[in-house]
Short mmCIF file of C-alpha atoms in Angstrom, two decimals:
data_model
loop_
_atom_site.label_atom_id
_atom_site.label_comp_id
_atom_site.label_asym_id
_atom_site.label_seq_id
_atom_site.Cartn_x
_atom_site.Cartn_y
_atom_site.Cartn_z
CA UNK A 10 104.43 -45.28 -152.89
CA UNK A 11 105.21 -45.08 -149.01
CA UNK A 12 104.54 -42.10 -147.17
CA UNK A 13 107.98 -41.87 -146.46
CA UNK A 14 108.54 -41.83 -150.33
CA UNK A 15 105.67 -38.97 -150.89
CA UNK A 16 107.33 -36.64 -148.21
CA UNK A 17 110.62 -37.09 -150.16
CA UNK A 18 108.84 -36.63 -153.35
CA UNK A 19 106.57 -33.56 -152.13
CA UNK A 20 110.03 -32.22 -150.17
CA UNK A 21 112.38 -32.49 -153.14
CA UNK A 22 109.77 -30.14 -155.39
CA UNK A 23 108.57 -27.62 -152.88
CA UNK A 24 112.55 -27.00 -152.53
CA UNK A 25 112.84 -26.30 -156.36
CA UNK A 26 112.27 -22.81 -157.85
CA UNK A 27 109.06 -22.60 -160.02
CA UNK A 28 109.41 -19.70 -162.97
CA UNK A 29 107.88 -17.25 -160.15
CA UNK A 30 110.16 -17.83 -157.43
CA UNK A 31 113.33 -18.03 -159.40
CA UNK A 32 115.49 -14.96 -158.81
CA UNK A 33 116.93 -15.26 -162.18
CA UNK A 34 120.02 -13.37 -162.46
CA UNK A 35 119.27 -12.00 -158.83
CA UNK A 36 120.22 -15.11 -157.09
CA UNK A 37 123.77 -13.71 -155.36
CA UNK A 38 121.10 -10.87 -153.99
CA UNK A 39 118.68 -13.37 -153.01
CA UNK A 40 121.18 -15.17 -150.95
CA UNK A 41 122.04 -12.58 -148.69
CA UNK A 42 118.98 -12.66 -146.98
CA UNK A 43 119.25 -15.90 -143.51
CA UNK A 44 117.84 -18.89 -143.54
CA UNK A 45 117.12 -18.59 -139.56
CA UNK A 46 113.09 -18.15 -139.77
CA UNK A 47 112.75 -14.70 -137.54
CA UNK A 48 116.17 -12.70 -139.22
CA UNK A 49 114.51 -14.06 -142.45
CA UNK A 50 111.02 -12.61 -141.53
CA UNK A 51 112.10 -9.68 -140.18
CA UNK A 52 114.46 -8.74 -143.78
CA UNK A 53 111.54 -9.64 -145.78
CA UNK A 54 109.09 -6.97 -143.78
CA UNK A 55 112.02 -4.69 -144.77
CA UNK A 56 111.77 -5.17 -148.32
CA UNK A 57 108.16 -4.96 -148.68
CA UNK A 58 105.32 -2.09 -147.74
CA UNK A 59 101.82 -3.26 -148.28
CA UNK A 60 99.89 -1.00 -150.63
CA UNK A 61 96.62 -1.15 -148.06
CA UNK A 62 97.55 -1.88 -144.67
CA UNK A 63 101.02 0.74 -145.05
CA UNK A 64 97.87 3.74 -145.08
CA UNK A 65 100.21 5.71 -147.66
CA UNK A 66 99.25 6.64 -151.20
CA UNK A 67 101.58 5.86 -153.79
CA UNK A 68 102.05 7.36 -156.95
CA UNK A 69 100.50 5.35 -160.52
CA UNK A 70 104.06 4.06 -161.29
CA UNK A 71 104.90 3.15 -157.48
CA UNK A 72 101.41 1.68 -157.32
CA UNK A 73 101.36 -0.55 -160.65
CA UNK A 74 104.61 -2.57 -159.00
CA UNK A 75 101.76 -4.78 -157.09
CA UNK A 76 101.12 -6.54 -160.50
CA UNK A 77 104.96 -7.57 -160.33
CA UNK A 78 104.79 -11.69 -160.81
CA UNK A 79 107.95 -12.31 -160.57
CA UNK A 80 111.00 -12.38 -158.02
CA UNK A 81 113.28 -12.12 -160.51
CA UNK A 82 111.64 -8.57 -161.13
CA UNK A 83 110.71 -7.57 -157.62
CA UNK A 84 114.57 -8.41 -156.90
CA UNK A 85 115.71 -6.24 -159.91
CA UNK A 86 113.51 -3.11 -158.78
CA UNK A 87 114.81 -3.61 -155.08
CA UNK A 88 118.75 -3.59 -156.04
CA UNK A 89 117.76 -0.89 -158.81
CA UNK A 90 116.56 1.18 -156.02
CA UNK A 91 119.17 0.10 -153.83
CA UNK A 92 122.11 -2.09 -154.37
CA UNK A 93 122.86 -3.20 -150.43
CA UNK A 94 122.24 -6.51 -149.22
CA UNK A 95 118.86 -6.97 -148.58
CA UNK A 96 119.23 -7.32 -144.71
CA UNK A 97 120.48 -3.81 -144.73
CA UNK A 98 118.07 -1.11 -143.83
CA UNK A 99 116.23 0.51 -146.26
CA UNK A 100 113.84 3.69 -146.40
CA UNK A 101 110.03 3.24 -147.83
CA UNK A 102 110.91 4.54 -151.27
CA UNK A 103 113.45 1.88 -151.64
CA UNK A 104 110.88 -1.27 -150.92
CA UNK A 105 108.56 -2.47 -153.15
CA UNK A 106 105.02 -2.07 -153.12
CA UNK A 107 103.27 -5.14 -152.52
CA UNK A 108 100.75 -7.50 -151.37
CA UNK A 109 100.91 -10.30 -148.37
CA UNK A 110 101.52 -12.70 -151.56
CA UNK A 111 105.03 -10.82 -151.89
CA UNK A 112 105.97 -10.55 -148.33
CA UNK A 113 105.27 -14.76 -148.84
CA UNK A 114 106.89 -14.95 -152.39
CA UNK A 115 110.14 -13.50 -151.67
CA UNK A 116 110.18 -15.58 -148.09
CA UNK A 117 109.51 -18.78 -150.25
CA UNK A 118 112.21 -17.78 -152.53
CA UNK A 119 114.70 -17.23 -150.20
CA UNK A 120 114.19 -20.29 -148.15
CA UNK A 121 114.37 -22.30 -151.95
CA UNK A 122 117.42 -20.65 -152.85
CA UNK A 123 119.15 -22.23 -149.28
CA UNK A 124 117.94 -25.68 -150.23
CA UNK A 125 115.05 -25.39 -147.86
CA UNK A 126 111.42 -26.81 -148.86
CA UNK A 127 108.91 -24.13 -149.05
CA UNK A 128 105.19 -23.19 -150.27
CA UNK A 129 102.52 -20.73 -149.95
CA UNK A 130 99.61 -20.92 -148.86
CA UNK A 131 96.29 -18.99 -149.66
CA UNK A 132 93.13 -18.48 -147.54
CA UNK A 133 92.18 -16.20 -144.52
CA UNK A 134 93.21 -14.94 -142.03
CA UNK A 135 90.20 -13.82 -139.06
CA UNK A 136 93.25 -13.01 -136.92
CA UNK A 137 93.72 -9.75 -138.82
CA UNK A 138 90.85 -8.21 -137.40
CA UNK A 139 88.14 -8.85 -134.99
CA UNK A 140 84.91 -9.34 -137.16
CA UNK A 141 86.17 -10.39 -140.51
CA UNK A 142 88.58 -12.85 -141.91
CA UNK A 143 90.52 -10.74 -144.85
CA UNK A 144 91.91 -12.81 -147.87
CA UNK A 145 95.65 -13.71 -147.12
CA UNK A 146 98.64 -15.51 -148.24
CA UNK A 147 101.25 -17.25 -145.96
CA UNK A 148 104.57 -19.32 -145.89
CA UNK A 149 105.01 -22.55 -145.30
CA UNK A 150 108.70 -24.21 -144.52
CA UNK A 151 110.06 -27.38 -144.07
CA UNK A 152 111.63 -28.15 -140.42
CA UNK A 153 114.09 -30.95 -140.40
CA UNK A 154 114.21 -30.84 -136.83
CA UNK A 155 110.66 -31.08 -136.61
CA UNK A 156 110.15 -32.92 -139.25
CA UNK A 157 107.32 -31.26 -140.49
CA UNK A 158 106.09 -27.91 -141.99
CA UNK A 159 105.93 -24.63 -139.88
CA UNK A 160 103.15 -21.70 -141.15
CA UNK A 161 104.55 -18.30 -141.18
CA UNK A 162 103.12 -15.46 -141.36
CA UNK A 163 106.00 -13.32 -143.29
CA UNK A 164 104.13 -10.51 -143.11
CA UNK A 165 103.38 -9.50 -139.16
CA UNK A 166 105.58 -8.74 -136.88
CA UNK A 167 105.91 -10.90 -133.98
CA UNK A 168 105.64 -8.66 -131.07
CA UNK A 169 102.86 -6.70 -132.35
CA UNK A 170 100.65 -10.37 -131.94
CA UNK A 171 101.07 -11.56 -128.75
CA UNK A 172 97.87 -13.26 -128.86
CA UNK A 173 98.39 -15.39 -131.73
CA UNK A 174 101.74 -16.81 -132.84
CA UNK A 175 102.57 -15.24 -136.67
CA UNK A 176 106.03 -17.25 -136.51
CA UNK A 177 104.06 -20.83 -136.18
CA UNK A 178 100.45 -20.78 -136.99
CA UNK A 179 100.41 -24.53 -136.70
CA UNK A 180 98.71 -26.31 -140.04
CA UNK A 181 96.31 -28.42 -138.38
CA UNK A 182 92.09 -27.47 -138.59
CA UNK A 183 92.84 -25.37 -135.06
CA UNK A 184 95.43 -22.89 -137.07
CA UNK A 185 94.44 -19.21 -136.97
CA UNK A 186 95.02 -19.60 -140.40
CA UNK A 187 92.23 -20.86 -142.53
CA UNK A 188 93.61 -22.03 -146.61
CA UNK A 189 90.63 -21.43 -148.30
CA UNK A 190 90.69 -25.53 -149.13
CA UNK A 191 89.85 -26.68 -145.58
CA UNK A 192 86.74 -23.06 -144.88
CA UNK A 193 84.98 -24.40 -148.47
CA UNK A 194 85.17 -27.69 -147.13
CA UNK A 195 83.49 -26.82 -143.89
CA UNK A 196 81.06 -25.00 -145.67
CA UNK A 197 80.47 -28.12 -148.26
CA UNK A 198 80.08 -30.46 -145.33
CA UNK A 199 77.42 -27.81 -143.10
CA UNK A 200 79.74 -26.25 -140.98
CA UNK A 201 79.31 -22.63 -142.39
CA UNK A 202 76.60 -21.46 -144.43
CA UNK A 203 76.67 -19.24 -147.62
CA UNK A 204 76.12 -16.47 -145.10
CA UNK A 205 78.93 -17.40 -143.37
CA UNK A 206 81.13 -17.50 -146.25
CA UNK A 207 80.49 -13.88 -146.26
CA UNK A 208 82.32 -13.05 -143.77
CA UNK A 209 85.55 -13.96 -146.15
CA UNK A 210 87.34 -11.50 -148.31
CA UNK A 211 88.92 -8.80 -149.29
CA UNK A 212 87.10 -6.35 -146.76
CA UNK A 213 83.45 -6.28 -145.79
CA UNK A 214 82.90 -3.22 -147.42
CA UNK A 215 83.38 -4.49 -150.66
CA UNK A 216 81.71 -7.08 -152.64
CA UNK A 217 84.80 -9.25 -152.87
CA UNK A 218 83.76 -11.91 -150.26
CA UNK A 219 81.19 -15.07 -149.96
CA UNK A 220 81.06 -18.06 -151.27
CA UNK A 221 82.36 -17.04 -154.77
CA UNK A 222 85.10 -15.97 -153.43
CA UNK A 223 85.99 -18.70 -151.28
CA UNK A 224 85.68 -20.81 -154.18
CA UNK A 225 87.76 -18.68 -156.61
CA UNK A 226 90.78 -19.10 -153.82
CA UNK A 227 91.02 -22.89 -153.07
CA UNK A 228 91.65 -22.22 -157.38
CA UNK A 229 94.00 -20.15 -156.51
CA UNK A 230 95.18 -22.08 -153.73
CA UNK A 231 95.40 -25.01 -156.44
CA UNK A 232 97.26 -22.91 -158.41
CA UNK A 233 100.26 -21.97 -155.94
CA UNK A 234 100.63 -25.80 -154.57
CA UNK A 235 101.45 -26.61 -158.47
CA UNK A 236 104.00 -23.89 -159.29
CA UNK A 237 101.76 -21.13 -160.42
CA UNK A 238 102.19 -18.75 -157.45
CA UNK A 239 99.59 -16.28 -159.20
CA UNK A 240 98.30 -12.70 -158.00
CA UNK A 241 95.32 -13.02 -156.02
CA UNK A 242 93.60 -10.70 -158.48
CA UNK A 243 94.56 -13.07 -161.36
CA UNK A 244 91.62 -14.64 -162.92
CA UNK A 245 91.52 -17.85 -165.30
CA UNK A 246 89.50 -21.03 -165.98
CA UNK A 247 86.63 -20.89 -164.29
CA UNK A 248 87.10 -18.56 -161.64
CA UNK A 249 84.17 -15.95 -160.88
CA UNK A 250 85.08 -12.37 -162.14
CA UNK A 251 84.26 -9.79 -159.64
CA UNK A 252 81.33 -7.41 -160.59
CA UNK A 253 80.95 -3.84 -162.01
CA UNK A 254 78.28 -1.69 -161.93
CA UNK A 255 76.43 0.88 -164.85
CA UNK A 256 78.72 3.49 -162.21
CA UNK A 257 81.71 1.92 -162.70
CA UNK A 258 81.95 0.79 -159.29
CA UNK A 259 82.16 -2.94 -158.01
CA UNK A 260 79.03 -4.67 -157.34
CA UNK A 261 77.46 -7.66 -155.85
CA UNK A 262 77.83 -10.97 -157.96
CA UNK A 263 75.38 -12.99 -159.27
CA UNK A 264 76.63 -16.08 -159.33
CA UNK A 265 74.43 -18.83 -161.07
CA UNK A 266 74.80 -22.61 -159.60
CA UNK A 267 77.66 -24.80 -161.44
CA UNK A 268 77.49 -28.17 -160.33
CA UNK A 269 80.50 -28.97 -162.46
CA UNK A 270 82.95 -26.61 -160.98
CA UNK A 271 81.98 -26.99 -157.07
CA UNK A 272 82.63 -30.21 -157.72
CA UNK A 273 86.23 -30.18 -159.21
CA UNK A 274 86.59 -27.23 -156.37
CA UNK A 275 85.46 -30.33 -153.80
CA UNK A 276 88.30 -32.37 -155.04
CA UNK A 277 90.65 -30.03 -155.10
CA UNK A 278 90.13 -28.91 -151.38
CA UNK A 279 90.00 -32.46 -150.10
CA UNK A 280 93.62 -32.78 -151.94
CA UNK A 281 95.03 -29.83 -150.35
CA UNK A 282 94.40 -30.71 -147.18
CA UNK A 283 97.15 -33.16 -147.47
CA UNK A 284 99.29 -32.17 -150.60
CA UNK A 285 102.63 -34.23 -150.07
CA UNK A 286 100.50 -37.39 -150.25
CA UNK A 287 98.73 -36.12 -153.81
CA UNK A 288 101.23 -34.47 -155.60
CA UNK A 289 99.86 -36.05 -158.80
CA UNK A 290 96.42 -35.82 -158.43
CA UNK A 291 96.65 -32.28 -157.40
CA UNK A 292 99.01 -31.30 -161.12
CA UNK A 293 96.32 -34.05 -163.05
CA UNK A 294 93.60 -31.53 -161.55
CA UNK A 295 95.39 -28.08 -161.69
CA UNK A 296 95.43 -29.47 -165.50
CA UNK A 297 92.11 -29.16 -165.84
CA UNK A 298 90.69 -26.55 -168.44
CA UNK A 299 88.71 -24.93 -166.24
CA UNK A 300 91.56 -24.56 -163.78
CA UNK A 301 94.46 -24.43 -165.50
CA UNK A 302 96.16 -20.68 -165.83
CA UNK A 303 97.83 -21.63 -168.89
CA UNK A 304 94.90 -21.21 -170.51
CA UNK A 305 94.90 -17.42 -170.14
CA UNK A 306 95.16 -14.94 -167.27
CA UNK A 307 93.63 -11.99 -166.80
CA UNK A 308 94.74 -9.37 -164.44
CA UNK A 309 91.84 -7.50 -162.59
CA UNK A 310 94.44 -5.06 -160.32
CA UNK A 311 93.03 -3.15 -157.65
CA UNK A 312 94.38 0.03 -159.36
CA UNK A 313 91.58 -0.19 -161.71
CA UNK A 314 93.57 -2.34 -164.71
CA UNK A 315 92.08 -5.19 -166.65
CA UNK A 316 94.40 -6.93 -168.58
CA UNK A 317 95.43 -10.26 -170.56
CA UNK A 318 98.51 -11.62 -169.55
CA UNK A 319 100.98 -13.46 -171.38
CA UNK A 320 102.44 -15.68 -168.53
CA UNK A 321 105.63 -16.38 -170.63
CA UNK A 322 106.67 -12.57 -170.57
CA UNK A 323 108.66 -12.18 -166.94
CA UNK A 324 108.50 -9.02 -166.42
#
C-alpha cells in the first residue's frame, strides 16, 4: 500500500462514527453545531463545564453525568435540558458536566457528522500549568487545504492563551501537546527518567501520575485511535488500577516490573506516532487480551464509584 493509499484509508475511517461518537437519534441536533474550527470550538465550550477546572460543586446526580460514554446520551441530556440549537447560548445548569475527553468527544463528533476526518488524542498537556503536565485529551481534524491534521485544543479558549496556540498545537515532537505515545517513548529511549514521569498526571497532589500512569494512557491512547474513545478513568486489560489505602483514601502504587506489557506498550507508542500508516497493526494490537476493552471495563469515577461496565449498554 502507498502512502497515498494509507492516508485515504486512515482518512475514510477517522471520518466514520465509532458507537461513541454516533449521535444516534441526535444527529439533526448534532448538525447544528459549524464545521468552521473556532465557531465549532467556541459552541462546544458552551455545551460543556468541566467538573474540576469550572471550581463549582455539583450535586450527586449532576456530578455522575461525567461517566456519560456516549454522544448519543450527552446529546439527549443537552436537548432534554434545553431543546435550542446547540450554538445558542445556554446557562451552566443546561451544559453537561464533563471532562476535557467530552469537550473533545462532542468536537470529534461534530466534525464526523459534516464528513470531516477526526480523532482524539490522549496525553498531557504541561501548558496547563507551570510545573506539571495534567492528563488531557485533544482533537485532531483533517485540513484539506493543508492537507494534513490540525491539534485542537476544544477545550481553552483562545484568547485566554496567548502564549501557546490552543487552535493549532502542531502534531510534530515540538507540540505543547505531549500524547502519552511519543513522553513513554522518550522515557523508554533515556530522555526522561521514572522521576520524570512523575511529573505526569492527574495533579501532583495525588498519586495518579508516574510512569504507571503514563503507561496506562498510551493504552488508552490505543484505545481511542481504534474506536474505543473510553473514559480516562476506564480501566481494562492490563492497565494499572490506581491505589487505595486501609483509610480509604488513594495511595501510592506499587507497581511490580512486567516485561511483557512495557513491551506491547513499546509497540504500541512507536505505532501511534504515525497511525495513518498502521492502521492494521495498531487494531491487530488494540486486539490484544491484555489491551483489548472488550474484555471488560471497569469504571473507577472520580466521584468515588467502582463499577463493571457492560460496553454494549449506551446509556
Amino acid at each position: 500500500m502507498t502512502r497515498a493509499d494509507a492516508r485515504g484509508e486512515a482518512l475514510d475511517r477517522y471520518r466514520a462514527h465509532t458507537p461513541f461518537t454516533d449521535p444516534g437519534a441526535h444527529g439533526a441536533l448534532l448538525r447544528t453545531l459549524p464545521t468552521d474550527p473556532d465557531a465549532l470550538a467556541a459552541a462546544v465550550r458552551g455545551l460543556v463545564v468541566h467538573y474540576v477546572a469550572s471550581g463549582l460543586t455539583f450535586p450527586p446526580d449532576r456530578l455522575a453525568e461525567i461517566d456519560s460514554r456516549w454522544v448519543e446520551t450527552m446529546l439527549a441530556r443537552l436537548a432534554e435540558r434545553d431543546p435550542a440549537p446547540l450554538t445558542a447560548p445556554r446557562d451552566v445548569g443546561a451544559c453537561l458536566v464533563g471532562c476535557c475527553r467530552d469537550f473533545t468527544l462532542l468536537h470529534v463528533a461534530a466534525l464526523r457528522e459534516h464528513g470531516v476526518p477526526a480523532r482524539s488524542r490522549v496525553g498531557f498537556a504541561p501548558y496547563l500549568r507551570p510545573d506539571f503536565a495534567h492528563d488531557h485529551v485533544v482533537a485532531e481534524r483533517w485540513d484539506a487545504d493543508r492537507a494534513e491534521w490540525v491539534r485542537v485544543d476544544a477545550q481553552l479558549d483562545p484568547a485566554d492563551w496567548g502564549d501557546v496556540d490552543v487552535s493549532d498545537l502542531g502534531t510534530g515532537p515540538g507540540s505543547p501537546f505531549r500524547p502519552a505515545s511519543r513522553l513513554w517513548l522518550d522515557h523508554r529511549a533515556g530522555r526522561l527518567t521514572a522521576a520524570d514521569l512523575d511529573g505526569y498526571g492527574v495533579s501532583p497532589d495525588l498519586p495518579l501520575r508516574g510512569r504507571w500512569f503514563v503507561r496506562n494512557y498510551v493504552v488508552v491512547e490505543l484505545a481511542h485511535l481504534t474506536g474505543h474513545e473510553l473514559l480516562l478513568w476506564d480501566l481494562w486489560g492490563a492497565m494499572t488500577p490506581p491505589a487505595v489505602g486501609p483509610d480509604g483514601d488513594l495511595a501510592e502504587v506499587d507497581v511490580p516490573d512486567d516485561p511483557e506489557l512495557d513491551a506491547l506498550v513499546d509497540r504500541a507508542a512507536e505505532l501511534l506516532l504515525d497511525p495513518d500508516a498502521h492502521l492494521a497493526e495498531l487494531d491487530a494490537l488494540a486486539a490484544h487480551p491484555r489491551l483489548d476493552p472488550r474484555t471488560g471495563v471497569v469504571c473507577d469515577s472520580p466521584r468515588g464509584v467502582r463499577e463493571a461496565v457492560d460496553l454494549a449498554d449506551r446509556r
